[in-house]
């Protein structure tokens, strides 16, 4: 009796939890269908030949974004809606 317990942080406060979705799916409940992704066909994330520096290394333009960064993904179908001037899956 007379013991005071200081509770500042839960033991798992810095841990991350989540589920791993099956290949081709994402989202908090794994219900979103992934669209094709790959390297940017125009050479960089911004389309102007931007080359990011990753970990002090320059030269990688692969960004593996949905629809290769050249369209919008419909996560219900997994199909890309390409921006004007782009085409593909």
GROMACS .gro file of N, CA and C in nm:
model
  267
    1UNK      N    1   0.085  -0.117   0.000
    1UNK     CA    2   0.000   0.000   0.000
    1UNK      C    3   0.090   0.123   0.000
    2UNK      N    4   0.045   0.231  -0.064
    2UNK     CA    5   0.124   0.353  -0.068
    2UNK      C    6   0.225   0.355  -0.181
    3UNK      N    7   0.218   0.256  -0.273
    3UNK     CA    8   0.311   0.252  -0.386
    3UNK      C    9   0.250   0.330  -0.502
    4UNK      N   10   0.328   0.421  -0.556
    4UNK     CA   11   0.282   0.498  -0.672
    4UNK      C   12   0.352   0.446  -0.797
    5UNK      N   13   0.275   0.411  -0.897
    5UNK     CA   14   0.331   0.360  -1.022
    5UNK      C   15   0.320   0.469  -1.128
    6UNK      N   16   0.433   0.503  -1.187
    6UNK     CA   17   0.435   0.602  -1.296
    6UNK      C   18   0.425   0.527  -1.428
    7UNK      N   19   0.322   0.558  -1.503
    7UNK     CA   20   0.301   0.493  -1.632
    7UNK      C   21   0.317   0.599  -1.740
    8UNK      N   22   0.434   0.602  -1.803
    8UNK     CA   23   0.462   0.702  -1.905
    8UNK      C   24   0.434   0.653  -2.046
    9UNK      N   25   0.478   0.533  -2.076
    9UNK     CA   26   0.467   0.482  -2.212
    9UNK      C   27   0.442   0.331  -2.208
   10UNK      N   28   0.354   0.286  -2.291
   10UNK     CA   29   0.330   0.143  -2.302
   10UNK      C   30   0.454   0.076  -2.361
   11UNK      N   31   0.478  -0.048  -2.329
   11UNK     CA   32   0.596  -0.119  -2.378
   11UNK      C   33   0.600  -0.127  -2.530
   12UNK      N   34   0.484  -0.124  -2.593
   12UNK     CA   35   0.479  -0.138  -2.739
   12UNK      C   36   0.452  -0.006  -2.811
   13UNK      N   37   0.472   0.106  -2.743
   13UNK     CA   38   0.441   0.236  -2.803
   13UNK      C   39   0.526   0.265  -2.926
   14UNK      N   40   0.645   0.209  -2.936
   14UNK     CA   41   0.731   0.236  -3.051
   14UNK      C   42   0.728   0.123  -3.153
   15UNK      N   43   0.644   0.026  -3.133
   15UNK     CA   44   0.633  -0.087  -3.226
   15UNK      C   45   0.529  -0.057  -3.333
   16UNK      N   46   0.545  -0.119  -3.449
   16UNK     CA   47   0.447  -0.103  -3.556
   16UNK      C   48   0.379  -0.238  -3.579
   17UNK      N   49   0.251  -0.233  -3.595
   17UNK     CA   50   0.175  -0.355  -3.618
   17UNK      C   51   0.098  -0.342  -3.748
   18UNK      N   52   0.073  -0.452  -3.812
   18UNK     CA   53  -0.007  -0.451  -3.933
   18UNK      C   54  -0.011  -0.590  -3.992
   19UNK      N   55  -0.093  -0.603  -4.091
   19UNK     CA   56  -0.104  -0.730  -4.161
   19UNK      C   57  -0.028  -0.721  -4.292
   20UNK      N   58   0.022  -0.833  -4.337
   20UNK     CA   59   0.088  -0.838  -4.466
   20UNK      C   60  -0.015  -0.890  -4.566
   21UNK      N   61  -0.042  -0.807  -4.667
   21UNK     CA   62  -0.141  -0.845  -4.768
   21UNK      C   63  -0.082  -0.946  -4.865
   22UNK      N   64  -0.170  -1.022  -4.929
   22UNK     CA   65  -0.127  -1.112  -5.035
   22UNK      C   66  -0.078  -1.029  -5.152
   23UNK      N   67   0.005  -1.087  -5.236
   23UNK     CA   68   0.060  -1.017  -5.352
   23UNK      C   69  -0.054  -0.961  -5.437
   24UNK      N   70  -0.040  -0.835  -5.478
   24UNK     CA   71  -0.140  -0.772  -5.563
   24UNK      C   72  -0.246  -0.695  -5.488
   25UNK      N   73  -0.239  -0.693  -5.354
   25UNK     CA   74  -0.336  -0.622  -5.273
   25UNK      C   75  -0.266  -0.533  -5.172
   26UNK      N   76  -0.336  -0.428  -5.127
   26UNK     CA   77  -0.282  -0.338  -5.025
   26UNK      C   78  -0.395  -0.275  -4.949
   27UNK      N   79  -0.360  -0.192  -4.852
   27UNK     CA   80  -0.458  -0.122  -4.773
   27UNK      C   81  -0.472  -0.181  -4.634
   28UNK      N   82  -0.540  -0.109  -4.545
   28UNK     CA   83  -0.552  -0.155  -4.407
   28UNK      C   84  -0.624  -0.288  -4.393
   29UNK      N   85  -0.713  -0.319  -4.487
   29UNK     CA   86  -0.784  -0.447  -4.480
   29UNK      C   87  -0.754  -0.535  -4.602
   30UNK      N   88  -0.650  -0.497  -4.679
   30UNK     CA   89  -0.604  -0.572  -4.797
   30UNK      C   90  -0.710  -0.583  -4.905
   31UNK      N   91  -0.802  -0.486  -4.912
   31UNK     CA   92  -0.908  -0.493  -5.012
   31UNK      C   93  -0.877  -0.411  -5.138
   32UNK      N   94  -0.768  -0.334  -5.137
   32UNK     CA   95  -0.735  -0.251  -5.252
   32UNK      C   96  -0.649  -0.330  -5.350
   33UNK      N   97  -0.690  -0.330  -5.477
   33UNK     CA   98  -0.617  -0.403  -5.580
   33UNK      C   99  -0.506  -0.313  -5.634
   34UNK      N  100  -0.383  -0.362  -5.634
   34UNK     CA  101  -0.271  -0.283  -5.682
   34UNK      C  102  -0.273  -0.272  -5.834
   35UNK      N  103  -0.230  -0.157  -5.882
   35UNK     CA  104  -0.213  -0.135  -6.026
   35UNK      C  105  -0.070  -0.170  -6.065
   36UNK      N  106  -0.046  -0.190  -6.194
   36UNK     CA  107   0.092  -0.215  -6.238
   36UNK      C  108   0.181  -0.097  -6.198
   37UNK      N  109   0.303  -0.126  -6.164
   37UNK     CA  110   0.399  -0.021  -6.128
   37UNK      C  111   0.533  -0.056  -6.188
   38UNK      N  112   0.615   0.045  -6.203
   38UNK     CA  113   0.748   0.021  -6.258
   38UNK      C  114   0.826   0.150  -6.265
   39UNK      N  115   0.935   0.146  -6.338
   39UNK     CA  116   1.017   0.265  -6.350
   39UNK      C  117   0.946   0.369  -6.436
   40UNK      N  118   0.978   0.493  -6.410
   40UNK     CA  119   0.918   0.605  -6.483
   40UNK      C  120   0.970   0.605  -6.626
   41UNK      N  121   0.883   0.594  -6.726
   41UNK     CA  122   0.929   0.588  -6.866
   41UNK      C  123   0.992   0.718  -6.914
   42UNK      N  124   0.975   0.827  -6.840
   42UNK     CA  125   1.033   0.954  -6.883
   42UNK      C  126   1.157   0.991  -6.802
   43UNK      N  127   1.209   0.897  -6.729
   43UNK     CA  128   1.338   0.917  -6.667
   43UNK      C  129   1.342   0.974  -6.527
   44UNK      N  130   1.231   0.993  -6.462
   44UNK     CA  131   1.239   1.044  -6.326
   44UNK      C  132   1.105   1.072  -6.267
   45UNK      N  133   1.102   1.091  -6.135
   45UNK     CA  134   0.976   1.114  -6.065
   45UNK      C  135   0.900   1.237  -6.112
   46UNK      N  136   0.972   1.340  -6.158
   46UNK     CA  137   0.901   1.461  -6.198
   46UNK      C  138   0.890   1.476  -6.350
   47UNK      N  139   0.940   1.379  -6.427
   47UNK     CA  140   0.927   1.383  -6.572
   47UNK      C  141   1.026   1.473  -6.641
   48UNK      N  142   1.116   1.537  -6.568
   48UNK     CA  143   1.212   1.626  -6.632
   48UNK      C  144   1.354   1.572  -6.626
   49UNK      N  145   1.366   1.442  -6.602
   49UNK     CA  146   1.497   1.382  -6.594
   49UNK      C  147   1.560   1.390  -6.456
   50UNK      N  148   1.479   1.428  -6.357
   50UNK     CA  149   1.527   1.437  -6.219
   50UNK      C  150   1.587   1.304  -6.178
   51UNK      N  151   1.704   1.308  -6.122
   51UNK     CA  152   1.770   1.189  -6.072
   51UNK      C  153   1.789   1.203  -5.922
   52UNK      N  154   1.718   1.125  -5.844
   52UNK     CA  155   1.730   1.139  -5.698
   52UNK      C  156   1.864   1.091  -5.646
   53UNK      N  157   1.903   1.143  -5.532
   53UNK     CA  158   2.021   1.097  -5.460
   53UNK      C  159   1.970   1.015  -5.344
   54UNK      N  160   2.002   0.886  -5.344
   54UNK     CA  161   1.954   0.796  -5.240
   54UNK      C  162   2.075   0.743  -5.164
   55UNK      N  163   2.081   0.775  -5.038
   55UNK     CA  164   2.193   0.730  -4.955
   55UNK      C  165   2.327   0.775  -5.006
   56UNK      N  166   2.331   0.894  -5.065
   56UNK     CA  167   2.456   0.948  -5.118
   56UNK      C  168   2.492   0.895  -5.256
   57UNK      N  169   2.407   0.808  -5.313
   57UNK     CA  170   2.433   0.752  -5.445
   57UNK      C  171   2.339   0.815  -5.546
   58UNK      N  172   2.396   0.874  -5.651
   58UNK     CA  173   2.316   0.936  -5.756
   58UNK      C  174   2.303   0.841  -5.874
   59UNK      N  175   2.189   0.846  -5.941
   59UNK     CA  176   2.178   0.771  -6.065
   59UNK      C  177   2.060   0.678  -6.076
   60UNK      N  178   1.985   0.658  -5.972
   60UNK     CA  179   1.868   0.572  -5.983
   60UNK      C  180   1.744   0.654  -6.011
   61UNK      N  181   1.672   0.621  -6.119
   61UNK     CA  182   1.548   0.691  -6.151
   61UNK      C  183   1.429   0.598  -6.138
   62UNK      N  184   1.452   0.480  -6.082
   62UNK     CA  185   1.343   0.385  -6.063
   62UNK      C  186   1.267   0.423  -5.937
   63UNK      N  187   1.140   0.448  -5.949
   63UNK     CA  188   1.060   0.491  -5.836
   63UNK      C  189   0.941   0.401  -5.807
   64UNK      N  190   0.916   0.299  -5.883
   64UNK     CA  191   0.808   0.204  -5.864
   64UNK      C  192   0.683   0.265  -5.801
   65UNK      N  193   0.622   0.355  -5.876
   65UNK     CA  194   0.497   0.418  -5.833
   65UNK      C  195   0.382   0.357  -5.912
   66UNK      N  196   0.263   0.365  -5.857
   66UNK     CA  197   0.146   0.315  -5.929
   66UNK      C  198   0.142   0.374  -6.069
   67UNK      N  199   0.113   0.291  -6.165
   67UNK     CA  200   0.098   0.333  -6.305
   67UNK      C  201   0.225   0.404  -6.353
   68UNK      N  202   0.339   0.368  -6.296
   68UNK     CA  203   0.469   0.427  -6.329
   68UNK      C  204   0.470   0.578  -6.318
   69UNK      N  205   0.378   0.631  -6.238
   69UNK     CA  206   0.373   0.776  -6.219
   69UNK      C  207   0.310   0.850  -6.336
   70UNK      N  208   0.250   0.777  -6.429
   70UNK     CA  209   0.194   0.839  -6.549
   70UNK      C  210   0.044   0.815  -6.561
   71UNK      N  211  -0.023   0.796  -6.447
   71UNK     CA  212  -0.167   0.777  -6.447
   71UNK      C  213  -0.218   0.762  -6.305
   72UNK      N  214  -0.348   0.741  -6.295
   72UNK     CA  215  -0.412   0.723  -6.165
   72UNK      C  216  -0.460   0.579  -6.153
   73UNK      N  217  -0.443   0.523  -6.035
   73UNK     CA  218  -0.483   0.385  -6.011
   73UNK      C  219  -0.626   0.379  -5.961
   74UNK      N  220  -0.704   0.288  -6.017
   74UNK     CA  221  -0.837   0.257  -5.965
   74UNK      C  222  -0.818   0.133  -5.878
   75UNK      N  223  -0.817   0.153  -5.746
   75UNK     CA  224  -0.789   0.043  -5.654
   75UNK      C  225  -0.903  -0.058  -5.645
   76UNK      N  226  -1.017  -0.028  -5.702
   76UNK     CA  227  -1.127  -0.125  -5.705
   76UNK      C  228  -1.103  -0.229  -5.814
   77UNK      N  229  -1.041  -0.185  -5.925
   77UNK     CA  230  -1.020  -0.275  -6.039
   77UNK      C  231  -0.874  -0.311  -6.062
   78UNK      N  232  -0.781  -0.229  -6.012
   78UNK     CA  233  -0.640  -0.251  -6.038
   78UNK      C  234  -0.597  -0.202  -6.174
   79UNK      N  235  -0.678  -0.116  -6.237
   79UNK     CA  236  -0.646  -0.064  -6.369
   79UNK      C  237  -0.602   0.082  -6.361
   80UNK      N  238  -0.509   0.118  -6.448
   80UNK     CA  239  -0.460   0.255  -6.455
   80UNK      C  240  -0.545   0.337  -6.551
   81UNK      N  241  -0.562   0.463  -6.518
   81UNK     CA  242  -0.622   0.560  -6.608
   81UNK      C  243  -0.508   0.655  -6.643
   82UNK      N  244  -0.453   0.640  -6.764
   82UNK     CA  245  -0.333   0.712  -6.803
   82UNK      C  246  -0.358   0.861  -6.823
   83UNK      N  247  -0.257   0.940  -6.789
   83UNK     CA  248  -0.262   1.084  -6.815
   83UNK      C  249  -0.249   1.105  -6.965
   84UNK      N  250  -0.290   1.223  -7.011
   84UNK     CA  251  -0.280   1.259  -7.152
   84UNK      C  252  -0.136   1.243  -7.199
   85UNK      N  253  -0.117   1.176  -7.311
   85UNK     CA  254   0.016   1.153  -7.366
   85UNK      C  255   0.081   1.024  -7.322
   86UNK      N  256   0.019   0.953  -7.228
   86UNK     CA  257   0.073   0.826  -7.180
   86UNK      C  258  -0.022   0.713  -7.220
   87UNK      N  259   0.031   0.593  -7.232
   87UNK     CA  260  -0.053   0.479  -7.267
   87UNK      C  261   0.007   0.353  -7.206
   88UNK      N  262  -0.070   0.247  -7.204
   88UNK     CA  263  -0.021   0.119  -7.151
   88UNK      C  264  -0.127   0.052  -7.068
   89UNK      N  265  -0.082  -0.033  -6.974
   89UNK     CA  266  -0.176  -0.108  -6.891
   89UNK      C  267  -0.250  -0.017  -6.795
   0.00000   0.00000   0.00000
